[in-house]
Amino acid sequence: MKIPGQLSTEINILPSDRQSNMGEDGHPRRTDSGLLPNVELPRRMWAGSRIKFLADIPLDVSITRKSTLIAATPKTGRSGKMLFATVRHEITAEGSETGIVEEQDIVYREAASLNTPFARATAHPDDVDPVARAVTPDPLLLFRYSALTFNGHRIHYDRDYARNAEGYPALVVHGPLIATLMLDHLLRELTSPIQSYSFRAVAPSFDGETIQLGLRRDGNDVQLRAIGPEGLLMTGMAKLAPGS
C-alpha cells in the first residue's frame, strides 16, 4: 500500500479515464501508481469532508486542483476490515493564491454479504431543528448529480448492481449530495459569506426516502443536520464570516 504523502496529482482538465479502465463498481481501477490506495477492499464509500474557503475564485479563469493522499489508516469494524483514506485537495485560480482547501475522507470496505439482510445503524435526534425543510431524492436527481460530479459509482444509478452486488435495498443517495442539500438549506436562509464547512456521514439514505434538513444558528456557527425516516443521516457545521 502506498505511503501517505508520497504522491500528489495536479488536475486542470475534466476526468478522462477510458471505459476499459473502469472497474465493476464504476470507479476507475486502482493501481499502485495511482493516488488512492490499491487495496483488496472492493467497496468504496465517502465518509466526510472539511472545507475552508480562503479566497474568491474569479469567473473565466483556469483553475488547478492539487490532490495529495495524507493518511491511510486500516481499521476493523462490525462489517469487517476497512481502510480510511484522507485526500487533501487544493484549488487555485490562475495567478492567485489557493482559494479552497478540502480534506475528504474515503472508506474502503470488504465485499457485502448478500446472505445477511441490510441494516443501518442510526442515531435518533432528541430534538427538533428550529429551521427545517424536506427533500425527497429520486433516481433522476441521483443520476443528474452523478453526471454533474463525474461520479460513475453504480450504487447511485444502477439499482440491480446496488442490490445484487453491494447488498443495498435501493439506490444510494450520494453523501456529497446530502452535504450539498444541507449547504443549500443554509444559503436559502442566510446570505452571509461562509468561511468553512465540514460534514460527516452517519448512515446511508436511499432514493424515495424523505430527508429532513435542519438548521440552527449560534452566532457565527451554524449546525446542520440531515434526518431520514430511521434517524440521523449526516451532521454538518458551517462557520460564517465575522460580523455576518
Coordinates of C-alpha atoms in Angstrom, one line a residue:
M1 CA 0.0 0.0 0.0
K2 CA 1.2 3.5 -0.8
I3 CA 2.6 5.6 2.0
P4 CA 0.6 8.8 2.6
G5 CA 2.2 11.9 1.2
Q6 CA 4.2 10.1 -1.5
L7 CA 2.1 11.1 -4.4
S8 CA 0.1 14.2 -5.5
T9 CA -1.6 14.9 -8.8
E10 CA -2.4 18.2 -10.4
I11 CA -5.6 18.3 -12.4
N12 CA -6.7 21.1 -14.7
I13 CA -9.0 19.1 -17.1
L14 CA -12.1 17.0 -16.6
P15 CA -11.7 13.3 -15.8
S16 CA -10.7 11.4 -18.9
D17 CA -10.4 7.7 -17.9
R18 CA -11.1 5.2 -20.7
Q19 CA -14.1 2.9 -20.4
S20 CA -11.6 0.0 -20.5
N21 CA -10.1 1.3 -17.3
M22 CA -13.3 1.2 -15.3
G23 CA -13.8 -1.3 -12.5
E24 CA -17.0 -3.2 -11.8
D25 CA -18.3 -0.6 -9.4
G26 CA -18.0 2.2 -12.0
H27 CA -14.9 3.8 -10.5
P28 CA -11.5 3.8 -12.3
R29 CA -9.5 0.8 -11.3
R30 CA -6.9 1.4 -8.6
T31 CA -3.3 0.8 -9.4
D32 CA 0.0 1.1 -7.4
S33 CA 0.9 4.2 -9.3
G34 CA -2.5 6.0 -8.7
L35 CA -3.4 8.5 -6.0
L36 CA -5.8 6.3 -4.0
P37 CA -4.6 3.2 -2.1
N38 CA -4.6 0.0 -4.2
V39 CA -6.1 -2.4 -1.6
E40 CA -8.2 -5.5 -1.9
L41 CA -11.3 -3.9 -0.4
P42 CA -13.8 -3.5 -3.2
R43 CA -16.5 -1.3 -1.6
R44 CA -15.7 2.4 -1.6
M45 CA -17.8 5.0 0.3
W46 CA -17.4 8.7 1.1
A47 CA -17.3 9.4 4.8
G48 CA -17.0 13.2 5.3
S49 CA -15.1 16.4 4.4
R50 CA -13.7 19.5 5.9
I51 CA -13.6 22.6 3.6
K52 CA -12.0 26.0 4.0
F53 CA -12.9 28.9 1.7
L54 CA -9.8 31.0 1.7
A55 CA -10.2 33.3 -1.3
D56 CA -12.7 34.0 -4.1
I57 CA -12.4 32.1 -7.3
P58 CA -12.9 34.5 -10.2
L59 CA -15.0 33.6 -13.2
D60 CA -13.5 32.8 -16.6
V61 CA -10.0 31.8 -15.3
S62 CA -8.2 28.5 -15.4
I63 CA -8.1 26.6 -12.1
T64 CA -5.9 23.8 -10.9
R65 CA -6.6 21.1 -8.3
K66 CA -3.7 19.5 -6.5
S67 CA -4.6 16.3 -4.7
T68 CA -2.4 14.6 -2.1
L69 CA -3.0 11.4 -0.1
I70 CA -2.2 12.5 3.5
A71 CA -3.5 9.4 5.5
A72 CA -4.3 5.8 5.1
T73 CA -5.4 4.0 8.3
P74 CA -6.6 0.4 8.5
K75 CA -9.4 -0.5 11.0
T76 CA -11.7 -3.3 11.8
G77 CA -15.4 -2.8 12.5
R78 CA -18.7 -4.7 12.6
S79 CA -18.6 -5.1 8.8
G80 CA -15.0 -6.4 8.8
K81 CA -11.8 -4.9 7.6
M82 CA -11.7 -1.3 6.5
L83 CA -9.3 1.4 5.3
F84 CA -9.8 5.1 6.0
A85 CA -8.0 7.3 3.5
T86 CA -7.8 11.1 3.6
V87 CA -7.1 13.1 0.5
R88 CA -6.3 16.8 0.6
H89 CA -7.5 18.9 -2.4
E90 CA -6.2 22.4 -3.0
I91 CA -7.9 24.5 -5.7
T92 CA -6.1 27.5 -7.1
A93 CA -7.1 30.0 -9.7
E94 CA -4.5 31.0 -12.3
G95 CA -2.3 33.8 -10.9
S96 CA -3.9 33.6 -7.4
E97 CA -3.3 32.1 -4.1
T98 CA -5.0 28.8 -3.1
G99 CA -8.8 29.6 -2.8
I100 CA -10.3 26.3 -1.5
V101 CA -8.8 23.5 0.6
E102 CA -10.8 20.3 1.2
E103 CA -9.8 17.2 3.2
Q104 CA -12.0 14.3 2.1
D105 CA -12.3 11.0 4.0
I106 CA -13.0 7.9 2.0
V107 CA -13.6 4.4 3.5
Y108 CA -12.8 1.1 1.8
R109 CA -14.7 -2.0 3.0
E110 CA -14.9 -5.7 2.4
A111 CA -17.4 -7.1 -0.1
A112 CA -21.0 -7.2 1.1
S113 CA -22.5 -10.4 2.5
L114 CA -25.6 -10.8 0.4
N115 CA -27.0 -13.5 2.7
T116 CA -27.4 -11.0 5.5
P117 CA -30.3 -8.5 5.3
F118 CA -29.1 -4.9 5.1
A119 CA -29.3 -3.0 8.4
R120 CA -28.2 0.6 9.0
A121 CA -27.2 1.9 12.4
T122 CA -28.8 5.3 13.0
A123 CA -28.9 7.7 15.9
H124 CA -32.3 9.2 16.7
P125 CA -32.2 13.0 17.2
D126 CA -33.6 14.1 20.5
D127 CA -34.8 17.5 19.4
V128 CA -36.3 19.4 16.5
D129 CA -34.4 21.9 14.5
P130 CA -35.9 25.4 14.5
V131 CA -35.5 25.8 10.7
A132 CA -36.2 22.8 8.6
R133 CA -37.4 21.7 5.2
A134 CA -37.9 18.3 3.5
V135 CA -36.4 16.9 0.3
T136 CA -37.1 13.5 -1.3
P137 CA -34.2 12.5 -3.7
D138 CA -35.5 10.4 -6.7
P139 CA -33.5 8.4 -9.3
L140 CA -33.4 11.4 -11.7
L141 CA -31.8 13.6 -9.1
L142 CA -29.2 10.9 -8.3
F143 CA -28.4 10.4 -11.9
R144 CA -28.0 14.1 -12.6
Y145 CA -25.8 14.6 -9.6
S146 CA -23.6 11.7 -10.7
A147 CA -23.3 13.3 -14.1
L148 CA -22.5 16.7 -12.6
T149 CA -19.8 15.4 -10.4
F150 CA -18.4 12.8 -12.9
N151 CA -19.2 10.1 -10.4
G152 CA -19.5 6.7 -12.1
H153 CA -20.2 4.7 -8.9
R154 CA -23.0 2.3 -9.9
I155 CA -24.7 2.3 -6.4
H156 CA -26.2 5.7 -7.3
Y157 CA -27.9 4.8 -10.6
D158 CA -27.8 1.0 -11.2
R159 CA -30.5 -0.5 -9.0
D160 CA -29.6 -4.1 -9.8
Y161 CA -25.9 -3.5 -9.0
A162 CA -26.7 -1.7 -5.8
R163 CA -28.9 -4.6 -4.6
N164 CA -27.2 -7.7 -6.1
A165 CA -23.5 -6.7 -5.8
E166 CA -23.4 -4.4 -2.7
G167 CA -26.4 -5.5 -0.7
Y168 CA -28.3 -2.2 -0.5
P169 CA -32.1 -2.2 -0.6
A170 CA -32.3 0.6 -3.2
L171 CA -30.2 3.3 -4.9
V172 CA -27.9 5.0 -2.5
V173 CA -28.1 8.8 -2.2
H174 CA -24.6 10.3 -2.6
G175 CA -23.1 11.5 0.7
P176 CA -21.9 14.7 -1.0
L177 CA -25.4 15.3 -2.4
I178 CA -26.8 15.3 1.1
A179 CA -24.0 17.7 2.1
T180 CA -24.9 19.9 -0.8
L181 CA -28.5 19.9 0.2
M182 CA -27.6 20.9 3.7
L183 CA -25.5 23.8 2.4
D184 CA -28.3 24.8 0.0
H185 CA -30.6 24.8 3.0
L186 CA -28.2 27.2 4.8
L187 CA -27.9 29.5 1.8
R188 CA -31.7 29.7 1.4
E189 CA -31.9 31.0 5.0
L190 CA -28.7 33.0 5.3
T191 CA -26.8 35.1 2.8
S192 CA -23.6 35.5 4.9
P193 CA -20.2 34.6 3.5
I194 CA -19.1 31.1 4.6
Q195 CA -15.5 30.6 5.9
S196 CA -15.6 26.9 6.4
Y197 CA -17.9 23.9 6.1
S198 CA -17.5 20.4 7.5
F199 CA -19.8 17.4 7.4
R200 CA -19.8 13.7 8.5
A201 CA -21.9 10.8 7.2
V202 CA -23.7 8.8 9.9
A203 CA -25.9 6.5 7.9
P204 CA -26.9 6.0 4.2
S205 CA -30.0 7.2 2.6
F206 CA -31.9 5.7 -0.3
D207 CA -34.0 7.0 -3.2
G208 CA -37.6 7.7 -2.4
E209 CA -36.8 8.4 1.3
T210 CA -37.7 11.9 2.6
I211 CA -34.8 13.8 4.2
Q212 CA -35.4 16.5 6.7
L213 CA -32.8 19.2 6.6
G214 CA -32.3 21.0 9.9
L215 CA -30.5 24.3 10.8
R216 CA -29.8 26.1 14.0
R217 CA -27.5 29.2 14.4
D218 CA -25.4 30.2 17.3
G219 CA -23.6 33.4 16.5
N220 CA -21.3 32.7 13.5
D221 CA -21.6 29.0 14.0
V222 CA -24.4 27.1 12.1
Q223 CA -25.2 23.5 12.9
L224 CA -26.8 21.4 10.1
R225 CA -28.4 18.0 10.1
A226 CA -30.0 15.6 7.7
I227 CA -32.5 13.2 9.2
G228 CA -34.1 10.2 7.5
P229 CA -37.1 8.1 8.4
E230 CA -34.9 5.9 10.7
G231 CA -32.8 8.6 12.2
L232 CA -29.7 10.8 11.7
L233 CA -28.0 10.6 8.3
M234 CA -25.4 13.4 8.4
T235 CA -24.2 16.2 10.6
G236 CA -22.6 19.4 9.5
M237 CA -21.0 22.7 10.8
A238 CA -20.6 25.9 8.9
K239 CA -18.7 29.0 10.2
L240 CA -19.8 32.4 8.9
A241 CA -17.6 35.3 8.4
P242 CA -17.2 37.6 11.4
G243 CA -19.9 40.3 11.6
S244 CA -22.3 38.4 9.5

